[in-house]
Short mmCIF file of C-alpha atoms and ligand atoms in Angstrom, two decimals:
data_model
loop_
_atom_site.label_atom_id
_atom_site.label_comp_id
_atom_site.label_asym_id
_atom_site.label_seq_id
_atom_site.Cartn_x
_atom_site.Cartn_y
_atom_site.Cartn_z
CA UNK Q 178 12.74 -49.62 50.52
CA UNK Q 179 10.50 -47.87 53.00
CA UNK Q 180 7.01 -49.83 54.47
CA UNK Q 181 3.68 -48.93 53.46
CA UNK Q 182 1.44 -48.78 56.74
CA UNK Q 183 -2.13 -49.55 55.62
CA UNK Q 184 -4.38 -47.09 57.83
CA UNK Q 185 -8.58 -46.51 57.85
CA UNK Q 186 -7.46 -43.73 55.09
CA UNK Q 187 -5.10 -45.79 52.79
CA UNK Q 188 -6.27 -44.66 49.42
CA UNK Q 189 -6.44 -47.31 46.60
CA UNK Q 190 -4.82 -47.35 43.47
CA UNK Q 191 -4.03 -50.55 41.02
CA UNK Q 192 -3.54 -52.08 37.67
CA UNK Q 193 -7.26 -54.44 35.92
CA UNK Q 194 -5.91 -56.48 33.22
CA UNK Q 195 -6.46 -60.26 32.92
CA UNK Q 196 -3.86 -62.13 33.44
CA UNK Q 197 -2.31 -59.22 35.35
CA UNK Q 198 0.08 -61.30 38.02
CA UNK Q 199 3.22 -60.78 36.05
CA UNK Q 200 2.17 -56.56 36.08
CA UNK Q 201 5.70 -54.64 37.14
CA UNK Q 202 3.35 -51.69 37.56
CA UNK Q 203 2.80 -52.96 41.68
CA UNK Q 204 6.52 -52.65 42.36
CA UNK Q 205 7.57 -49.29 40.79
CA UNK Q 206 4.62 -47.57 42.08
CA UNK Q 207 4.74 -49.03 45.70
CA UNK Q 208 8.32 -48.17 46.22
CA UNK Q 209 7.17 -44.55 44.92
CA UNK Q 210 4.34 -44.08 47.26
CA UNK Q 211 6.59 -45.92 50.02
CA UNK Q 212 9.26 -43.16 49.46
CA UNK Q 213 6.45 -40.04 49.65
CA UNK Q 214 5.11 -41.68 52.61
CA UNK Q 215 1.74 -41.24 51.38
CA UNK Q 216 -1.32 -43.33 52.99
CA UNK Q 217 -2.06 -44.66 49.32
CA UNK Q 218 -1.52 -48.58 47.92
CA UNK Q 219 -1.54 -49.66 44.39
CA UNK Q 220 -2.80 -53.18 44.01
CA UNK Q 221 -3.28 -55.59 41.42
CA UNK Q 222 -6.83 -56.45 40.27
CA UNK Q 223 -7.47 -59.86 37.74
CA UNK Q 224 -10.55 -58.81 36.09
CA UNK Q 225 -12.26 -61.21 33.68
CA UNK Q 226 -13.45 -59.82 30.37
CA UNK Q 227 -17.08 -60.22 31.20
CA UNK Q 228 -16.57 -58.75 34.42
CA UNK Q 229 -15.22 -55.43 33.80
CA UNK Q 230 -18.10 -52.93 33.70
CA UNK Q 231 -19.47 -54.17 37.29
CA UNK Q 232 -15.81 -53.80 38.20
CA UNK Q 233 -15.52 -50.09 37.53
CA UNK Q 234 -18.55 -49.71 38.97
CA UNK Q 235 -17.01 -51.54 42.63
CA UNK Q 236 -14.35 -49.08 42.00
CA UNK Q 237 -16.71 -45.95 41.81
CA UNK Q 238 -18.34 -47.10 44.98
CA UNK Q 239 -15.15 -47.39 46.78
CA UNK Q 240 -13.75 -44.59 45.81
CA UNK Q 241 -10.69 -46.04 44.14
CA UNK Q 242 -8.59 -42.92 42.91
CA UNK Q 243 -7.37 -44.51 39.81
CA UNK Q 244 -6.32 -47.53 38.34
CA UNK Q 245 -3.88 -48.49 35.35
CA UNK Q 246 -4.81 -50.60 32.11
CA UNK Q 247 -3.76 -53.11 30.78
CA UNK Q 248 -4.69 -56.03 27.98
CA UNK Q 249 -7.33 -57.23 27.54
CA UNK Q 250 -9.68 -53.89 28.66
CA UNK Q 251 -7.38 -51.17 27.17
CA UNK Q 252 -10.09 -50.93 24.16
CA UNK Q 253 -12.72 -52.29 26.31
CA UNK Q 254 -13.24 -49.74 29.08
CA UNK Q 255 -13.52 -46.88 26.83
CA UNK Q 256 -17.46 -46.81 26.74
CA UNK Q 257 -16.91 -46.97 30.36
CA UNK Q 258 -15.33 -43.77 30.94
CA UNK Q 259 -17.27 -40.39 31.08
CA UNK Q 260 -13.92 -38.65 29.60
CA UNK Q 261 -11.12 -39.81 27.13
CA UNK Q 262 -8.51 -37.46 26.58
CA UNK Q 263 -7.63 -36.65 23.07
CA UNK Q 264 -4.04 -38.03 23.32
CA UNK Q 265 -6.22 -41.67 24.26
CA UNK Q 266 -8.99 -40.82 21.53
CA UNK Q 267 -6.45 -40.21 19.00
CA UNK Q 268 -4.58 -44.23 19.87
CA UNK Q 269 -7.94 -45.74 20.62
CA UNK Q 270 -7.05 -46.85 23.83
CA UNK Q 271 -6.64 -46.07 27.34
CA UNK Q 272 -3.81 -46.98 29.85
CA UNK Q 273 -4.58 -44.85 32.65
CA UNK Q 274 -7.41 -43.59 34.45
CA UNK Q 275 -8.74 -41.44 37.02
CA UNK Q 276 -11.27 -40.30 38.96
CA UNK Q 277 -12.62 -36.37 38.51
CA UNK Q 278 -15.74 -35.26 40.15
CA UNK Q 279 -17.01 -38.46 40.82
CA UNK Q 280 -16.30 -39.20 37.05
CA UNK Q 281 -14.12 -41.67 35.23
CA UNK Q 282 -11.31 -39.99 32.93
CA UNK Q 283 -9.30 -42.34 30.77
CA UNK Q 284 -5.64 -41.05 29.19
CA UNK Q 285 -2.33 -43.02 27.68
CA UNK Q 286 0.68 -42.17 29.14
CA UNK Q 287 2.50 -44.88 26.59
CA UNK Q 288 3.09 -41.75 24.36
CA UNK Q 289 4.95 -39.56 27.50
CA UNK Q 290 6.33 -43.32 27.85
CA UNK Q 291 7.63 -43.35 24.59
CA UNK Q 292 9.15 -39.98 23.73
CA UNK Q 293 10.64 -39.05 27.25
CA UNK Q 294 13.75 -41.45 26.73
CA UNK Q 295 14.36 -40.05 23.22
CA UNK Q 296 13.75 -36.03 24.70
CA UNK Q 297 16.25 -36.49 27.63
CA UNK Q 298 18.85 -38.47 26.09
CA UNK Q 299 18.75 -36.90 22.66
CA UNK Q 300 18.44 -33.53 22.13
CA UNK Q 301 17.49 -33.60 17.97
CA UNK Q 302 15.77 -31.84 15.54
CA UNK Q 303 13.85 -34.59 14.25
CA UNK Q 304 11.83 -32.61 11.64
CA UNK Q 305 14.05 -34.08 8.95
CA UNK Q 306 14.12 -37.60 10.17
CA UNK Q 307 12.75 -40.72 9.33
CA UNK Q 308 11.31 -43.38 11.62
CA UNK Q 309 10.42 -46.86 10.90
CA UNK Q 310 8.22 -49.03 13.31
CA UNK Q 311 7.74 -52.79 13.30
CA UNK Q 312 4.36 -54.24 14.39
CA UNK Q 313 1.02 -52.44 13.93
CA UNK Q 314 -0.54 -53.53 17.15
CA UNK Q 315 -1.98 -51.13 20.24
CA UNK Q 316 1.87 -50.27 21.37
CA UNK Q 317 3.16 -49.14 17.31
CA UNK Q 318 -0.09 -46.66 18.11
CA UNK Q 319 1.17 -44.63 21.00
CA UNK Q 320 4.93 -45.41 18.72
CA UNK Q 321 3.30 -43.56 15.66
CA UNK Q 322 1.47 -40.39 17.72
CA UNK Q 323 5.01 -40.36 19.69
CA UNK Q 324 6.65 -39.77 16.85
CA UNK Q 325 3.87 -37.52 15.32
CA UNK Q 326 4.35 -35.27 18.12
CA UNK Q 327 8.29 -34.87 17.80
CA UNK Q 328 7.95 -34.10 14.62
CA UNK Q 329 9.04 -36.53 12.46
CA UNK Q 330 9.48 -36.19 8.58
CA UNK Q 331 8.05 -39.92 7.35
CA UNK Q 332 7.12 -42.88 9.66
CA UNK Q 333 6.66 -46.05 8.42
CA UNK Q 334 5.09 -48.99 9.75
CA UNK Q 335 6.50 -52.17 9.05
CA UNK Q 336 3.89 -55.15 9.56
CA UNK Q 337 3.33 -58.86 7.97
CA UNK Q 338 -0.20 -58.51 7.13
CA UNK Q 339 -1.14 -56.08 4.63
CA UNK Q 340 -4.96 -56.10 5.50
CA UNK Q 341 -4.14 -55.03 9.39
CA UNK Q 342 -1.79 -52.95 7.72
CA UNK Q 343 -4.33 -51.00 5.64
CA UNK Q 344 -6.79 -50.85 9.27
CA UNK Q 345 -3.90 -49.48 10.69
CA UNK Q 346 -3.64 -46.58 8.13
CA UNK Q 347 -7.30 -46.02 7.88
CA UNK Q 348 -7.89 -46.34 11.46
CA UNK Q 349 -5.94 -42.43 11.73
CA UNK Q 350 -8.55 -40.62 9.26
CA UNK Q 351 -7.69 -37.71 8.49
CA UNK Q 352 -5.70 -36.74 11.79
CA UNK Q 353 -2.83 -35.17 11.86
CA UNK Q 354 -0.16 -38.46 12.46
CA UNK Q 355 -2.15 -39.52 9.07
CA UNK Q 356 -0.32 -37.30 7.21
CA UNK Q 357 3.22 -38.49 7.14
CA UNK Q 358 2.40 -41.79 8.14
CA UNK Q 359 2.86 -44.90 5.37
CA UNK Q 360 2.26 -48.68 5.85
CA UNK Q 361 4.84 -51.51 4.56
CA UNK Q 362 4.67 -55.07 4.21
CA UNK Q 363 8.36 -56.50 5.81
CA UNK Q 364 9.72 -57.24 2.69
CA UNK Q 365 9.78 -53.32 1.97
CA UNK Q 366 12.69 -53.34 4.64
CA UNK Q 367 15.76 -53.51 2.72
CA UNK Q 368 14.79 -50.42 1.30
CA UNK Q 369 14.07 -48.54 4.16
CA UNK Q 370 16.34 -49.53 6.95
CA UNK Q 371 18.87 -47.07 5.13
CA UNK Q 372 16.95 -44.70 5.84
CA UNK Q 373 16.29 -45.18 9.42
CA UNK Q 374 17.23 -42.34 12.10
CA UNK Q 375 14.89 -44.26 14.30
CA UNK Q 376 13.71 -48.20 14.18
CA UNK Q 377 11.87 -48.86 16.63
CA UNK Q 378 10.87 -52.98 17.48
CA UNK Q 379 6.95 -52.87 18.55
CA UNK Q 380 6.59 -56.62 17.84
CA UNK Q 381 7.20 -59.36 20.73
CA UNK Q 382 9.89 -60.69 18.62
CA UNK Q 383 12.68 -61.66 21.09
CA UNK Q 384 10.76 -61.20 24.38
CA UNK Q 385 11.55 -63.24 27.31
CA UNK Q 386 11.70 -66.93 27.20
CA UNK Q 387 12.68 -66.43 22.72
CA UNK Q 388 15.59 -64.35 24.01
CA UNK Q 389 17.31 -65.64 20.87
CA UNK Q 390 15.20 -64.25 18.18
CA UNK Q 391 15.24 -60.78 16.75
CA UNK Q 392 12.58 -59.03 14.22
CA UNK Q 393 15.56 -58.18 11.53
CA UNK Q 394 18.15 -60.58 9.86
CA UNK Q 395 21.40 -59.76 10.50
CA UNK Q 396 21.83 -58.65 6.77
CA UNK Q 397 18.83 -56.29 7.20
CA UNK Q 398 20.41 -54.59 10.36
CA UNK Q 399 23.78 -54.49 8.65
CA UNK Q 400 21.59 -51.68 6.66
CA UNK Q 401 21.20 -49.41 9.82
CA UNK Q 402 22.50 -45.79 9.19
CA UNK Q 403 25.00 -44.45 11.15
CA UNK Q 404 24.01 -43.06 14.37
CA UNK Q 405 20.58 -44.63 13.75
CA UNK Q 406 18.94 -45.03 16.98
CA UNK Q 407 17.35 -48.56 17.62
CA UNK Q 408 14.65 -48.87 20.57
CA UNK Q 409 12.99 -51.60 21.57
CA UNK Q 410 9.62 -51.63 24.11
CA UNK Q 411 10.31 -55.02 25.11
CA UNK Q 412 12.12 -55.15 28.65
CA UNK Q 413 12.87 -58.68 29.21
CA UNK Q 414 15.48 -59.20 28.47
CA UNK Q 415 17.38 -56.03 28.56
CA UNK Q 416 19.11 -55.77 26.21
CA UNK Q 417 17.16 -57.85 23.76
CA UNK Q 418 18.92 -60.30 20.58
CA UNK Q 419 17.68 -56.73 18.21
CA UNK Q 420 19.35 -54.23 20.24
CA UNK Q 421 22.23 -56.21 21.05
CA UNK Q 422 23.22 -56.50 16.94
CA UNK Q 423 21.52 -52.74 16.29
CA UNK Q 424 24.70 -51.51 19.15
CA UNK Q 425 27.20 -53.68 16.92
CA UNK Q 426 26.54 -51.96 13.45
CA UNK Q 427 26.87 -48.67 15.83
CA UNK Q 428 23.31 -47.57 16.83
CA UNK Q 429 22.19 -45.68 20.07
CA UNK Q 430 19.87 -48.34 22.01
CA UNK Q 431 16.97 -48.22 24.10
CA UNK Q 432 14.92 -50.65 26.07
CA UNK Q 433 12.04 -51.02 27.08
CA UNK Q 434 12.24 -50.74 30.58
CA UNK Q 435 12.72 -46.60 30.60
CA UNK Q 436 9.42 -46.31 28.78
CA UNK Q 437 7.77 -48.73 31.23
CA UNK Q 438 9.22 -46.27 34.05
CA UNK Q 439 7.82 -43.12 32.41
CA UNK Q 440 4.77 -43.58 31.69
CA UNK Q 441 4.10 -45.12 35.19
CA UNK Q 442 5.40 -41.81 36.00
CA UNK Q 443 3.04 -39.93 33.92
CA UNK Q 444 0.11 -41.50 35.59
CA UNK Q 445 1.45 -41.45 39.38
CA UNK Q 446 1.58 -37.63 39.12
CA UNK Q 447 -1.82 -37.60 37.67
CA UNK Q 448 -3.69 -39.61 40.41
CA UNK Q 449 -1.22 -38.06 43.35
CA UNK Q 450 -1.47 -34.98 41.30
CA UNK Q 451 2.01 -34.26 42.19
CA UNK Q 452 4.61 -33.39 39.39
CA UNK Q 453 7.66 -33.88 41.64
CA UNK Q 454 8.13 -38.30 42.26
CA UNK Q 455 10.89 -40.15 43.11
CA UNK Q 456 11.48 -41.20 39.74
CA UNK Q 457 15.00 -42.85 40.00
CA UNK Q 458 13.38 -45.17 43.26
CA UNK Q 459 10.82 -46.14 40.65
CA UNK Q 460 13.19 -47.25 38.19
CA UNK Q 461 15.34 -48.97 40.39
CA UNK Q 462 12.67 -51.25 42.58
CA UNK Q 463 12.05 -52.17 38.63
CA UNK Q 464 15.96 -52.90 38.44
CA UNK Q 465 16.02 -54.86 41.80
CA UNK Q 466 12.80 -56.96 41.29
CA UNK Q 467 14.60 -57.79 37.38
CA UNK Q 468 17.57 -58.42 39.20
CA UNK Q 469 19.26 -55.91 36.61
CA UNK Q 470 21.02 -54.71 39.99
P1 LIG T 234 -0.05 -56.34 20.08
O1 LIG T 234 -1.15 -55.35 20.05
O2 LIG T 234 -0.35 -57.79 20.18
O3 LIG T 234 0.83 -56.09 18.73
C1 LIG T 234 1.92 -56.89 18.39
C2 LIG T 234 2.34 -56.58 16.95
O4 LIG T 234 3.48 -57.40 16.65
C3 LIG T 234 1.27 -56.90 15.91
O5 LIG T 234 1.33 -55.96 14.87
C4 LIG T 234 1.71 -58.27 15.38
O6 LIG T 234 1.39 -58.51 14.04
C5 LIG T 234 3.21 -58.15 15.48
N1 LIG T 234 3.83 -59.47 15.57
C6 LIG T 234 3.67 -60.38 16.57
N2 LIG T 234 4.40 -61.48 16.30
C7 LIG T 234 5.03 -61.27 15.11
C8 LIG T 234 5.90 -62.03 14.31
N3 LIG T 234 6.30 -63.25 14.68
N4 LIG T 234 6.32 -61.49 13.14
C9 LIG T 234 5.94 -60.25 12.76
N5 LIG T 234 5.11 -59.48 13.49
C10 LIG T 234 4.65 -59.97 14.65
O7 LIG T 234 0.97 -56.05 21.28
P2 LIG T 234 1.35 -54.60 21.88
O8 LIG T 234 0.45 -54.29 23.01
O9 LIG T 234 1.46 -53.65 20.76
O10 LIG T 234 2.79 -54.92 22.53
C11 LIG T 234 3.89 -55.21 21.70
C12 LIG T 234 5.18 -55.28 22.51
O11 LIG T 234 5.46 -54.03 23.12
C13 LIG T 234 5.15 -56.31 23.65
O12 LIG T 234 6.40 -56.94 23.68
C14 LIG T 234 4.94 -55.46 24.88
O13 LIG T 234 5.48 -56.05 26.05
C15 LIG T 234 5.71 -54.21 24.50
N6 LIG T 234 5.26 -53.00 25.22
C16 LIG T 234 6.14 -52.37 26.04
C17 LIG T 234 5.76 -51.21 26.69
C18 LIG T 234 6.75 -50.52 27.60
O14 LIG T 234 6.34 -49.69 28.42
N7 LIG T 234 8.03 -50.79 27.47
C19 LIG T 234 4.48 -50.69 26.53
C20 LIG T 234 3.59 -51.35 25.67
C21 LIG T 234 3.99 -52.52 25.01
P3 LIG T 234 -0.11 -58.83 13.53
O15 LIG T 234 -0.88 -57.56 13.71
O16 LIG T 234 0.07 -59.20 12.12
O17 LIG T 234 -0.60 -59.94 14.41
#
């Protein structure tokens, strides 16, 4: 990998969550700006819940170009920002922002995150398919307008709680995702695994160190479609316990990690403003600092 050279001019970008030390964001967008040669750095920044407003407001004064989000603040720092895109309106949350005329603009590239692995490896129709989602937290969000915006048929949400459940539903209004969207409790799984062209895992069910767990029994999975797809977001480890017995009843997998590279790569080109990055260094500092190889 090439060295970045801090200068008088290095330009600041970086990633506020709290904790935020175990952020891969740092690494895949260092090795990018390394590679450009650009006179930018992104940094990690721990800020404390109570903290964040006078945070921003360090950031405005030092004319930090723009910074990624992550939990706790990605609900947080919306009353912060002067603009929130639509896409970000319509999850609730924001996982990027920017700076525009000496204003804050907050976006979610987790959708571009999400869909981009399906769009280049699978060319489909999906306006007759069905997806089902497990979890109902802020990821199944971006999962459900994702799928909104392919097009398809039904998507279900899977979740354990039916009263987060229901929030979930209502929390869409009347907006367009709303209107092929329906909430289950897991138990309604047997019935509609078989019907499955997508299932996508948006729980932390099997995430690094529980490598050995999996959302679905092995008799549920045994109910996958042919050529089902299975994707899960988590990327440690790759491939996870779900995906591994998903590929064994014949599904097409995918990780996490490719949505964690794209929608880094949907905010680098909006801060460098720059649609051409060296997308495949990106991914592969990611690979190298896994030790995926
Ligand atoms: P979150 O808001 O906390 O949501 C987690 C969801 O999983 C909730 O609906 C929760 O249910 C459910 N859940 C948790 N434990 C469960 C269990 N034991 N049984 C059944 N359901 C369970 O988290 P998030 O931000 O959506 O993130 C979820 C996962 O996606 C994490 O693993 C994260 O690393 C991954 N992710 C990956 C990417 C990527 O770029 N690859 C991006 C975003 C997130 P309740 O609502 O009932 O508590």
């Amino acid at each position: 990998m090439a060295n970045i050279l801090i200068t008088g001019k290095t330009q600041l970008l970086g990633v506020i969550g709290h904790p935020v030390e175990h952020s891969l964001s740092p690494v895949m967008h260092n090795a990018a700006i390394a590679q450009l040669g650009l006179d930018y750095i992104y940094l990690p920044f721990p800020i404390e819940p109570e903290n964040l407003e006078i945070a921003i407001a360090g950031f405005a004064a030092i004319d930090v170009v723009g910074f990624s989000v992550t939990i706790p603040h990605k609900q947080a720092i919306l009353p912060l920002l002067s603009e929130i895109t639509p896409i970000a309106q319509a999850i609730g949350a924001v996982n990027t922002v920017s700076r525009k005329n000496h204003q804050w603009v907050g976006t979610n590239t987790d959708i571009e995150g999400f869909i981009t692995p399906l769009q280049t490896t699978y060319h489909q129709d999906w306006s007759q398919q069905v997806a089902v989602i497990l979890g109902n937290g802020g990821a199944a969000r971006a999962v459900v307008a994702g799928c909104h915006q392919l097009g398809f048929a039904k998507i279900h949400v899977v979740g354990r709680n039916m009263q987060k459940l229901q929030e979930f539903r209502n929390s869409w209004g009347n907006s367009p995702p709303a209107k092929n969207l329906q909430v289950h409790t897991w138990d309604a799984l047997i019935k509609l695994i078989p019907q499955a062209n997508l299932l996508v895992n948006t729980t932390p069910i099997g995430m690094h160190p529980k490598v050995n767990e999996s959302p679905l029994s092995a008799e549920e999975i045994k109910k996958l479609p042919p050529g089902a797809i299975a994707y899960d977001l988590i990327y440690i480890p790759k491939p996870t316990q779900f995906l591994q017995q998903a590929q064994q009843q014949g599904a097409i997998a995918i990780d996490g990690l490719e949505m964690l590279v794209q929608q880094g790569l949907a905010a680098l080109k909006i801060w460098l403003q720059q649609e051409t990055l060296p997308v495949d260094v990106m991914r592969q500092a990611l690979r190298n600092h896994l030790g995926l190889g």
